[in-house]
Coordinates of C-alpha atoms in Angstrom, one line a residue:
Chain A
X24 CA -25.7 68.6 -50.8
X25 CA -22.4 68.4 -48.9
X26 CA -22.4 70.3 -45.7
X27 CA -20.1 73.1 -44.9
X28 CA -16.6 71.9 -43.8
X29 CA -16.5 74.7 -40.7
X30 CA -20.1 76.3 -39.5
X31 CA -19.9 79.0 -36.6
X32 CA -23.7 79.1 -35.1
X33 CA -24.1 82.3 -32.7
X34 CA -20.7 82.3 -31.5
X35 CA -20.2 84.9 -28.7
X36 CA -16.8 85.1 -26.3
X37 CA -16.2 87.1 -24.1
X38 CA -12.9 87.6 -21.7
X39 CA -14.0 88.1 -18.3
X40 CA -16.3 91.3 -18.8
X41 CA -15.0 92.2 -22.1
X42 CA -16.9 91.0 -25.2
X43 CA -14.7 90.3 -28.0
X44 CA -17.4 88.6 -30.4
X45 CA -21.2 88.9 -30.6
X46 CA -23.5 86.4 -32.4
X47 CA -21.1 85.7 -35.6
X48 CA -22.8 83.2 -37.7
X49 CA -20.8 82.2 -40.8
X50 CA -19.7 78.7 -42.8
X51 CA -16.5 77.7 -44.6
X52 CA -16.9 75.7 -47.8
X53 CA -14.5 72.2 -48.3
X54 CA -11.2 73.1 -49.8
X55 CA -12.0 77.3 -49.2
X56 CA -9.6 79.6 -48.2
X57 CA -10.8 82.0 -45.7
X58 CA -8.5 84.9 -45.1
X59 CA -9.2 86.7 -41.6
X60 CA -8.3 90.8 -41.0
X61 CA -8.9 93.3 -39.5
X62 CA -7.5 96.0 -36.4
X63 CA -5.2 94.5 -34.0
X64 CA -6.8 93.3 -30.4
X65 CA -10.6 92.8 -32.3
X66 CA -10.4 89.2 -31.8
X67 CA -9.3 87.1 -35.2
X68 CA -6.7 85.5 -33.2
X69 CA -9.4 84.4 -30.7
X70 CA -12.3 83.6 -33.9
X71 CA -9.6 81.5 -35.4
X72 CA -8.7 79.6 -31.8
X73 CA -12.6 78.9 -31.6
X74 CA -13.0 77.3 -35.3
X75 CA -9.8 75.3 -34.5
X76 CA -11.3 73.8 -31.2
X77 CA -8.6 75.2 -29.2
X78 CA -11.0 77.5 -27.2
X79 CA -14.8 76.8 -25.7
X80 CA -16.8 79.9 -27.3
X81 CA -18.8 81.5 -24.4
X82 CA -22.2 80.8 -26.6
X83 CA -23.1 79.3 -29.5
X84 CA -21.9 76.7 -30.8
X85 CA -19.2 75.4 -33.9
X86 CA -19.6 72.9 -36.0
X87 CA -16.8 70.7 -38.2
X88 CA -18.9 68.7 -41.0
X89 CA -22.1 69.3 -39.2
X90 CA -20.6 67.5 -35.5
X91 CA -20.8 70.2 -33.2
X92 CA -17.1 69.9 -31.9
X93 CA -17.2 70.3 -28.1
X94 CA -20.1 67.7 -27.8
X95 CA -18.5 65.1 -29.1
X96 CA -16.8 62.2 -26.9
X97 CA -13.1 62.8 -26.3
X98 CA -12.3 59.8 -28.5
X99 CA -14.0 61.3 -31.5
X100 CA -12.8 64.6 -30.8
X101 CA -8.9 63.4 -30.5
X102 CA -10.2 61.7 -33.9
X103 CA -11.3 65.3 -35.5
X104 CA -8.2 67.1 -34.0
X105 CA -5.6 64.6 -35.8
X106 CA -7.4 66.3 -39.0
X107 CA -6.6 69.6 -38.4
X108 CA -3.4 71.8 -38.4
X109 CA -2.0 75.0 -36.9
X110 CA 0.5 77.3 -37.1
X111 CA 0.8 79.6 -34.3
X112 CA 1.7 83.4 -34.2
X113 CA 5.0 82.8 -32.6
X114 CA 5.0 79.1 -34.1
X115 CA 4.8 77.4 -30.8
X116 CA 7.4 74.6 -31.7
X117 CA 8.9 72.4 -29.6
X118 CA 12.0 74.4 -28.3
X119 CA 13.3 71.0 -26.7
X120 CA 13.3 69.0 -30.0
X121 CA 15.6 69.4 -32.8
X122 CA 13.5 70.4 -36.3
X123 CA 13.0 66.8 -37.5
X124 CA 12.0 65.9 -33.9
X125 CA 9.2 68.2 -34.1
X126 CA 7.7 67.0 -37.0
X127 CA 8.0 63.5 -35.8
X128 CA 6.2 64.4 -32.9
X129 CA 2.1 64.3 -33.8
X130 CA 3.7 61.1 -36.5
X131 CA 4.8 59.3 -33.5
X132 CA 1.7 60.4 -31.3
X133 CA -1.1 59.9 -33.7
X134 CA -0.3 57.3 -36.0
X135 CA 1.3 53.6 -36.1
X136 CA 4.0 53.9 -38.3
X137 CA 7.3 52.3 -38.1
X138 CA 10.1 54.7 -37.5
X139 CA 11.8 54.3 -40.9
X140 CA 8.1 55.3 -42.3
X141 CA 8.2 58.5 -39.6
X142 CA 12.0 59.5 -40.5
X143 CA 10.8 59.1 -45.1
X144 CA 7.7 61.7 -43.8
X145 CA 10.0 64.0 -41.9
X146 CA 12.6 64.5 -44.9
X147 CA 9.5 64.9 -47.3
X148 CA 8.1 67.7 -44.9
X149 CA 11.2 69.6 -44.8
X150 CA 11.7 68.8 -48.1
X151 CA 8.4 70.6 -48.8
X152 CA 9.3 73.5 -47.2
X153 CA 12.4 74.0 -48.3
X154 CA 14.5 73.5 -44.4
X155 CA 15.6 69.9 -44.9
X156 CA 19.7 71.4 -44.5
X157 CA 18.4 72.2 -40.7
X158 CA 16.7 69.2 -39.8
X159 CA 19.2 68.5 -36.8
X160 CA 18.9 72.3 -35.7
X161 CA 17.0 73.5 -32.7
X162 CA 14.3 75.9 -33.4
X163 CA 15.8 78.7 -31.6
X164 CA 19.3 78.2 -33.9
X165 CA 16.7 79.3 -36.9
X166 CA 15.8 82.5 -38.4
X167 CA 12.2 83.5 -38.1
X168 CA 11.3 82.2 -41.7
X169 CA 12.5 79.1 -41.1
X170 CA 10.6 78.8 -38.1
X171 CA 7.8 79.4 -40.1
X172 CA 8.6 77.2 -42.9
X173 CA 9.2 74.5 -39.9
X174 CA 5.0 75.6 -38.4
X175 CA 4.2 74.8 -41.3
X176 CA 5.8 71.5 -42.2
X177 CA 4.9 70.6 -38.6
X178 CA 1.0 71.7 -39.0
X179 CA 0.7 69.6 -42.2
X180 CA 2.7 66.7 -40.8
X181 CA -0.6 64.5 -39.9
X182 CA -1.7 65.5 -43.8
X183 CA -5.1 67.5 -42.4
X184 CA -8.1 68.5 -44.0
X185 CA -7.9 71.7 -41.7
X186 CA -5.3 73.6 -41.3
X187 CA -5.5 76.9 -39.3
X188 CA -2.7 79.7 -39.8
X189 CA -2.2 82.4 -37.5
X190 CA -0.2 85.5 -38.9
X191 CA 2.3 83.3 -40.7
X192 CA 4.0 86.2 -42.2
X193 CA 4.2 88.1 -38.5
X194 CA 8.0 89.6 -38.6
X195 CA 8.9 88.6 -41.4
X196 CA 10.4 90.7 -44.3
X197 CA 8.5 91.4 -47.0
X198 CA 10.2 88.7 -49.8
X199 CA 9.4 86.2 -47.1
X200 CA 6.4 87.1 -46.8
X201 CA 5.3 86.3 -50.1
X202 CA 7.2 82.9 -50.3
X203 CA 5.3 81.8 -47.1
X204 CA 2.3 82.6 -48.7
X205 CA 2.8 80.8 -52.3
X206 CA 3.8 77.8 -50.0
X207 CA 0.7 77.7 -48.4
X208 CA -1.2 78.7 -51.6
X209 CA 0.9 75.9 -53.2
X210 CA 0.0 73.2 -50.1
X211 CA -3.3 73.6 -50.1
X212 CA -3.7 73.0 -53.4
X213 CA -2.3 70.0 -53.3
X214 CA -4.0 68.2 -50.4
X215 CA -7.3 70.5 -51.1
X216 CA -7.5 71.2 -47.3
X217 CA -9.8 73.8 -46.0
X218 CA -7.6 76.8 -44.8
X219 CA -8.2 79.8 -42.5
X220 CA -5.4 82.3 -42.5
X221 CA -5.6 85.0 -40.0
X222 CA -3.1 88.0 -41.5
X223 CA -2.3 91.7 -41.3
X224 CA -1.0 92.1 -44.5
X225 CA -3.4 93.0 -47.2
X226 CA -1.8 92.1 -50.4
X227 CA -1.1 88.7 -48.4
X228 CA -5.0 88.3 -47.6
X229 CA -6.2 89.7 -51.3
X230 CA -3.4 86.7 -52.5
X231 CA -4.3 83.6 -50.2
X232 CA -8.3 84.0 -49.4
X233 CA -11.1 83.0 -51.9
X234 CA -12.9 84.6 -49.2
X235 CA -12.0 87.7 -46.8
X236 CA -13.5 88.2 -43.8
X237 CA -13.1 91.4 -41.2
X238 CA -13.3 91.7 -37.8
X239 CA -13.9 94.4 -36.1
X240 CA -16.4 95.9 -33.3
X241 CA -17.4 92.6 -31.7
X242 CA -18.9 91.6 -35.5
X243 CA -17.2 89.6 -38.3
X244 CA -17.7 90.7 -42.1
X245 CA -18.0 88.4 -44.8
X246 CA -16.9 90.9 -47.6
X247 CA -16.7 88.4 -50.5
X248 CA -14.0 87.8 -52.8
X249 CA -10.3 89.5 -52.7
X250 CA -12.3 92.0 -55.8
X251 CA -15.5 92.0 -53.6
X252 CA -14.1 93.4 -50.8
X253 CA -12.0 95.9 -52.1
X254 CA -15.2 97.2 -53.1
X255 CA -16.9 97.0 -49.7
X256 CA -19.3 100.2 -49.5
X257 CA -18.3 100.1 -45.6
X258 CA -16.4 103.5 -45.1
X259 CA -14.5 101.5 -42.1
X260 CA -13.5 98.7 -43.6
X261 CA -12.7 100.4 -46.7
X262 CA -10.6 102.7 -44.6
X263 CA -8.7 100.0 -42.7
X264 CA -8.1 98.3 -46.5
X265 CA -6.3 100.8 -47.7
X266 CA -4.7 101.8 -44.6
X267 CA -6.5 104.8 -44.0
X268 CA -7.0 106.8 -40.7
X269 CA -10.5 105.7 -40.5
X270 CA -13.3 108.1 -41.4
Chain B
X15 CA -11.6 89.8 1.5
X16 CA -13.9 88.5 -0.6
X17 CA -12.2 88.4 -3.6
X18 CA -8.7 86.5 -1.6
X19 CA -11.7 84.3 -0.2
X20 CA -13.0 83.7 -4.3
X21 CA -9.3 83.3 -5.6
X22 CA -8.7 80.3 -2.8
X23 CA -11.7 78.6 -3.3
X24 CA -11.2 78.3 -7.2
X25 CA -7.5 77.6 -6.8
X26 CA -8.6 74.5 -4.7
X27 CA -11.7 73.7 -6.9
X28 CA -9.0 74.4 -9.9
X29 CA -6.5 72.0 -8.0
X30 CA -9.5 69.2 -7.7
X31 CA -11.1 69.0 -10.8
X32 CA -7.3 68.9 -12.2
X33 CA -6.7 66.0 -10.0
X34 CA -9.7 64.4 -11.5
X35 CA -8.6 65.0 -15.0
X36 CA -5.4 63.3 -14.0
X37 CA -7.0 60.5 -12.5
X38 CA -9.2 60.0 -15.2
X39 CA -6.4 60.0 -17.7
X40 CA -4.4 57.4 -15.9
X41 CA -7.0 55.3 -16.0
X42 CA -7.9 55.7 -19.7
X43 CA -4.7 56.1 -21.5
X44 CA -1.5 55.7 -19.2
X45 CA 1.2 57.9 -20.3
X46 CA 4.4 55.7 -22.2
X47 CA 6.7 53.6 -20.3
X48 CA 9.7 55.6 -21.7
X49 CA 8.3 59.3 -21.0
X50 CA 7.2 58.0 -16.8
X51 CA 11.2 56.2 -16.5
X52 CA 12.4 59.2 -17.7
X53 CA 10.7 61.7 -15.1
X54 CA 11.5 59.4 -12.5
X55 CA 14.8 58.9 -13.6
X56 CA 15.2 63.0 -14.0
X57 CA 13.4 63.9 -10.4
X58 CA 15.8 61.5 -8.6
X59 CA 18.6 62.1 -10.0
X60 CA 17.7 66.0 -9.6
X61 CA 17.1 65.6 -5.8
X62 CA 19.4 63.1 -4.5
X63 CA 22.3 64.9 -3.8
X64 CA 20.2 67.6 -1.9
X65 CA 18.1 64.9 -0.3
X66 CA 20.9 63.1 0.8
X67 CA 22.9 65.4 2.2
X68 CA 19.7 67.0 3.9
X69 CA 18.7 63.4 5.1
X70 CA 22.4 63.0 6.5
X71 CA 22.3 66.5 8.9
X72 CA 18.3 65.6 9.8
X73 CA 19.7 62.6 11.4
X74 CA 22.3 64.4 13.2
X75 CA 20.2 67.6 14.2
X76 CA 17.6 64.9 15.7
X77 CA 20.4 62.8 17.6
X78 CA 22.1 66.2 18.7
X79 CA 18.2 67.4 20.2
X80 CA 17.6 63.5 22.1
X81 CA 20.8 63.6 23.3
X82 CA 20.6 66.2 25.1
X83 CA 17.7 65.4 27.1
X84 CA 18.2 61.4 27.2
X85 CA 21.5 62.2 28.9
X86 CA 19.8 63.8 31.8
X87 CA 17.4 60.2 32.3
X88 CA 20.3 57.9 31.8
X89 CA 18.6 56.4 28.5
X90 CA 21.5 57.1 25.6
X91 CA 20.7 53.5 24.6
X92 CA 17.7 54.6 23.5
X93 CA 18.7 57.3 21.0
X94 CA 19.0 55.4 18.1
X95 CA 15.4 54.3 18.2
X96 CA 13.9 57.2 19.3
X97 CA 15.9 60.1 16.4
X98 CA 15.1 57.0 14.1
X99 CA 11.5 57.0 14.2
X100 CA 10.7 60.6 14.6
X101 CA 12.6 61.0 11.3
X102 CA 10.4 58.3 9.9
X103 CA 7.3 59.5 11.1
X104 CA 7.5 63.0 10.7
X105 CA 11.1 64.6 9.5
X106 CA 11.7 62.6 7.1
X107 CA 8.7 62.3 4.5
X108 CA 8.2 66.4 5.5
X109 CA 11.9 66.9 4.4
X110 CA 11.7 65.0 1.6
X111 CA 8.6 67.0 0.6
X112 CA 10.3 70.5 1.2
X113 CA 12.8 69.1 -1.3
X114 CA 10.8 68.1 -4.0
X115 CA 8.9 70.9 -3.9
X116 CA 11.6 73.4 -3.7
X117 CA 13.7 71.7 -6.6
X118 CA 11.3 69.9 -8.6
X119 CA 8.3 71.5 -7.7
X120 CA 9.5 74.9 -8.6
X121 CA 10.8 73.7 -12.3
X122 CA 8.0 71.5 -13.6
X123 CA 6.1 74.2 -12.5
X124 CA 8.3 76.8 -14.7
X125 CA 9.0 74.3 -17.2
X126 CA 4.7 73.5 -18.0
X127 CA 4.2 77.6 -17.5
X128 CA 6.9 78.3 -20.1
X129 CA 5.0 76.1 -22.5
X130 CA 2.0 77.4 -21.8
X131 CA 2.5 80.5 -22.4
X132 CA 4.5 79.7 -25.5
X133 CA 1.8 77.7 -27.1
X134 CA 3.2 74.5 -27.2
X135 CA 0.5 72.9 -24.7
X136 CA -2.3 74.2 -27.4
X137 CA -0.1 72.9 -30.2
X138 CA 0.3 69.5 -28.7
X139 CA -3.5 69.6 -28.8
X140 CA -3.4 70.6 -32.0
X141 CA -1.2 67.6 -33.1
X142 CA -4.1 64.6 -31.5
X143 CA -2.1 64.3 -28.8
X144 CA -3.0 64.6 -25.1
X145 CA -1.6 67.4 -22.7
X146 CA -2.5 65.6 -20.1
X147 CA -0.8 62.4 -21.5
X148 CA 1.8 63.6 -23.0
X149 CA 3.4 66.9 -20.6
X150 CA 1.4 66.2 -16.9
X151 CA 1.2 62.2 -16.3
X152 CA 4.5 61.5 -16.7
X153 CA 5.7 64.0 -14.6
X154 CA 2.8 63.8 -11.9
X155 CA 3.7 59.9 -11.4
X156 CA 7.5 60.8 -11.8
X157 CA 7.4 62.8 -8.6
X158 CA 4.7 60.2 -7.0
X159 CA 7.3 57.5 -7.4
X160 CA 10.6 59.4 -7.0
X161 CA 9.5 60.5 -3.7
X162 CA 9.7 57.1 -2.4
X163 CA 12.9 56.4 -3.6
X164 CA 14.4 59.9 -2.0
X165 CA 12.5 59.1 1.6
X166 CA 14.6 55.6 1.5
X167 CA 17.7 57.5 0.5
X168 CA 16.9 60.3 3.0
X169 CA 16.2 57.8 5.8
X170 CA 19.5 55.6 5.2
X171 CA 21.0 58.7 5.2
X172 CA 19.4 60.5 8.5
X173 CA 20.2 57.2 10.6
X174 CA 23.8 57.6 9.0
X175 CA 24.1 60.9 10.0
X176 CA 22.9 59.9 13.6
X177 CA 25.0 57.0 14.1
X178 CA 27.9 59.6 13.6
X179 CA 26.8 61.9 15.6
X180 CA 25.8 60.2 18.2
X181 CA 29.4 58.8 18.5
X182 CA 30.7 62.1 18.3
X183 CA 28.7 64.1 20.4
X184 CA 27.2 61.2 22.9
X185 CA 29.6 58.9 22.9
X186 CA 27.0 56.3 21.8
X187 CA 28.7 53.4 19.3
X188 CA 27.6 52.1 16.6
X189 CA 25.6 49.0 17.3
X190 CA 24.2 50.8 20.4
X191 CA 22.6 53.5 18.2
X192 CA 21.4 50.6 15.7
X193 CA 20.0 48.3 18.6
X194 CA 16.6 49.9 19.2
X195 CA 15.9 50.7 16.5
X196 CA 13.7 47.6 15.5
X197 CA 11.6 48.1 18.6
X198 CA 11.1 51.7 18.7
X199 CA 10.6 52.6 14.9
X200 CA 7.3 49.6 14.6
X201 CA 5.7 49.1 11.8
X202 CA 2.7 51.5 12.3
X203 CA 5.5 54.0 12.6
X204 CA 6.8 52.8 8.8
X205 CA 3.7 52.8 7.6
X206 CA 2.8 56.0 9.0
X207 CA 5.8 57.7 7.2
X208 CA 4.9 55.8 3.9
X209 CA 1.3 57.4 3.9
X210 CA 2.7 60.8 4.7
X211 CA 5.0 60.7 2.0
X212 CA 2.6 59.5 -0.6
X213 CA 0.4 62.1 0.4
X214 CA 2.7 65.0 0.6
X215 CA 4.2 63.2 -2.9
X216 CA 0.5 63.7 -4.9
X217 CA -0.6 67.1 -3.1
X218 CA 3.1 68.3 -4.5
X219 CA 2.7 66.8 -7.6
X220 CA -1.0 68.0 -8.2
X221 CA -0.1 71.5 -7.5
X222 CA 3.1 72.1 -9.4
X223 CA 1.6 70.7 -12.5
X224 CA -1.7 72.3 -12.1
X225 CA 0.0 75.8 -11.8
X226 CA 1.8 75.2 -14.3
X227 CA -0.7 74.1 -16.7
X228 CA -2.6 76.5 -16.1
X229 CA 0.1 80.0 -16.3
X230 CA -1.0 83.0 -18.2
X231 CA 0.5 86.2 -19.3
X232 CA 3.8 85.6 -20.4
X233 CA 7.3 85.7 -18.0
X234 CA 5.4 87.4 -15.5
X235 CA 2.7 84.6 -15.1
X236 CA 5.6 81.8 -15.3
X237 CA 7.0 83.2 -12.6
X238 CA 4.0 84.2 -10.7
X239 CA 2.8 80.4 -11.3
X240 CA 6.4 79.2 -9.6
X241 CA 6.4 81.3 -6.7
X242 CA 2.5 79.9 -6.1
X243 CA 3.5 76.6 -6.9
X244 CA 6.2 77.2 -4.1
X245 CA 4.2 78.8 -1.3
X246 CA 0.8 76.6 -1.6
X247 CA 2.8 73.3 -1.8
X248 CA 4.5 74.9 1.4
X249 CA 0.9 75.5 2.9
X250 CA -0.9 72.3 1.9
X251 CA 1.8 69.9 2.9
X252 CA 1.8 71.2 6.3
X253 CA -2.5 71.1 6.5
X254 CA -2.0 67.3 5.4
X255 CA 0.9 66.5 7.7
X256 CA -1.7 67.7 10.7
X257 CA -4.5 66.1 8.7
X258 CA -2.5 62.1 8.3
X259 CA -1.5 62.8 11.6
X260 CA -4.5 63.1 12.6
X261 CA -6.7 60.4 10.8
X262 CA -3.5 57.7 11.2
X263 CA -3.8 58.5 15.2
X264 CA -7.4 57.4 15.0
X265 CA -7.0 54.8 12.7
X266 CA -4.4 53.5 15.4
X267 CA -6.8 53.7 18.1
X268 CA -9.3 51.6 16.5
X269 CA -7.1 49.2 14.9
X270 CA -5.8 49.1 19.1
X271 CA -9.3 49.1 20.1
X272 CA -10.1 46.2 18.2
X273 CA -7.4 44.1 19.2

């Protein structure tokens, strides 16, 4: 039986005296898609930086293909991270480097190609997202769906098996919205990745995750499918769903 | 108290460990060749006008000061040597130091913070790469090795500056000024000046990088990093100018001693 492709054991963190998750124990299948919700400030920001490696859970443990991440030697580690992509909540690109630049970044850090090879893979990942008119642009001479678009090209640059996505549709209209979605619907089915997509939009979650989790309280909810978890018996969750004042 | 007394001790720890991590880094996977030429390209070319000009009115300040009291013993001959090798021992990699940190210091410090706080540190992670290789090594040996060129420039410059003055003010010529100077400023003196201004170079270095590695909470924590960066490079080059003072006294002694 293959094992899981993300496994959180126990994970607790806490930020100084404040607890922001307590004991969450769930897996992610290969090629799922997990979407994350749930009230702003409960942590799905901080669960997704965990199961991407980027931050040391205060217990328990994660595991990627059943390697328990932060044990393993930096060299393996480096090996796991060139696997996995993110796109950050305000993008995080590379405000010194022009758009192609940035996507030639992890290219010309992680792998051995030539730079005719790294320019054909730049054009193709702009191409993919639709930006390659801006590829000589600076990302803060963009508007905020391009710089989206260009998170995303730039996450999937290294071609991972992981890719993480934190509120890709933050500030952006709603007709963007949905584009930025079927793009990353439309990527991952390509490549089969595993994806987690943390979002506040529920029509967004209900159309990207096979899965939907909530956070909330310290706790994480697996509610099941889009259909399953509209149906969650939770009065809370149900509330925060439909964007009701909770009961 | 207590909690000042907590907040130092991990900001040293912090600093040490960081240090290590560097170290460790340098060893294992040197940064490129293009990324450290360019920091040392852009932290000289940054600080030379300042250091320069800064070297040049050292030089005279210091000639200005042993004038005055060389005058009274008849000894003018002497000023050369002597404003030459306190600039070298002491002014000189200190000033240099003040600069860096100041200029340099302050911006690599704001520079790291800003993409720290930005998330481009965690998405360099993200992307296989290195933080450590890629944004601090380059510019941690870029100030190491810049430093050395500026104390060169700064020292041309300070015996410049004195050689005019002390026509000026003195009435001291040229080759008078430049005559002592190979007997006074010895090569324990050089060498003395060298150590100083490596040390002052990686204390400065370590700091600015680690503070700004390490920034949180937005503009305010950039800036908060910065004005850090600038007081406790401030602090700790002065502790290690008495501390290589110190230790290159003794090591003197027993070098004499054993002779």
């Amino acid at each position: 039986m293959a094992l899981p492709a993300l496994q959180l054991h126990s994970v607790s963190h806490s930020f100084g005296a404040e607890q922001i998750l307590n004991s969450v124990d769930l897996s992610v299948e290969n090629g799922e898609r997990i979407a994350i919700v749930g009230p702003s400030g409960q942590g799905k920001s901080t669960l997704l930086k965990i199961m991407a490696g980027l931050l040391v859970a205060s217990r328990g443990r994660v595991e990627i293909e059943g390697a328990d991440f932060h044990k393993l030697s930096h060299e393996q580690r480096q090996k796991l991270r060139c696997r996995m992509g993110m796109l950050f909540q305000k993008n995080a690109l590379f405000d010194s480097l022009h758009v192609g630049e940035n996507i030639a970044f992890p290219l010309r850090e992680v792998t051995k190609q030539s730079e005719q090879e790294i320019e054909t893979l730049v054009v193709k990942g702009l191409e993919s997202v639709g930006i390659l008119h801006a590829k000589d642009l600076y990302p803060d001479e963009m508007s905020g769906g391009m710089q989206k678009r260009l998170g995303i090209a730039r996450a999937q640059a290294l071609n991972p098996d992981f890719l993480f996505y934190d509120d890709p549709t933050a500030g952006l209209d709603p007709i963007t919205s949905r584009k930025i979605i079927d793009l990353i619907i439309d990527l991952q089915e390509k490549k089969k990745a595993t994806i987690v997509v943390v979002t506040n939009e529920m029509a967004r979650a209900f159309q990207v995750g096979h899965r939907v989790w909530y956070v909330g309280d310290r706790e994480v909810f697996d509610l099941g499918t889009p259909e399953q978890a509209r149906e969650t018996k939770n009065p809370k969750i149900r509330a925060f769903l439909r964007g009701e004042v909770s009961p | 108290m207590t909690k000042v007394a907590s907040s130092l001790l991990t900001d040293i720890g912090g600093c040490v460990l960081f240090f290590k991590d560097i170290m460790r880094t340098l060893i294992r996977k040197p940064c490129r060749r293009v990324d450290f030429f360019d920091q040392v390209w852009k932290v000289t070319v940054q600080s030379v006008s300042t250091t320069g000009m800064a070297g040049f009115f050292v030089g005279a300040i210091m000639t200005v000061q042993f004038a005055l009291q060389m005058k009274e013993f008849g000894a003018l001959g002497f000023l050369g040597g002597l404003a030459t090798s306190a600039t070298v021992r002491e002014v000189g990699p200190l000033l240099i130091a003040f600069m860096l940190s100041g200029k340099v210091g302050a911006f690599t410090s704001a520079e790291l913070g800003t993409m720290r706080v930005t998330e481009q540190i965690d998405a360099i992670r993200c992307l296989g790469a290195d933080p450590l290789q890629e944004m601090i090594l380059p510019r941690f040996l870029g100030i190491v090795v810049s430093s050395f060129f500026l104390l060169t420039l700064g020292l041309i410059m300070s015996i410049f500056g004195g050689m005019i003055m002390g026509a000026a003010f003195a009435g001291v010529n040229f080759e008078e000024y430049l005559r002592h100077i190979p007997t006074i400023v010895t090569l324990p003196s050089v060498l003395n000046g060298i150590v100083k201004c490596f040390v002052f170079a990686l204390v400065l270095a370590t700091i600015c990088t680690y503070k700004g590695f390490t920034a949180t909470g937005g503009a305010k924590g950039v800036g908060q990093a910065v004005v850090k960066t600038a007081v406790s490079t401030m602090v700790c080059i002065v502790i290690f100018d008495w501390l290589t003072s110190f230790l290159s006294d003794i090591t003197v002694r027993v070098v004499l001693g054993a002779q």
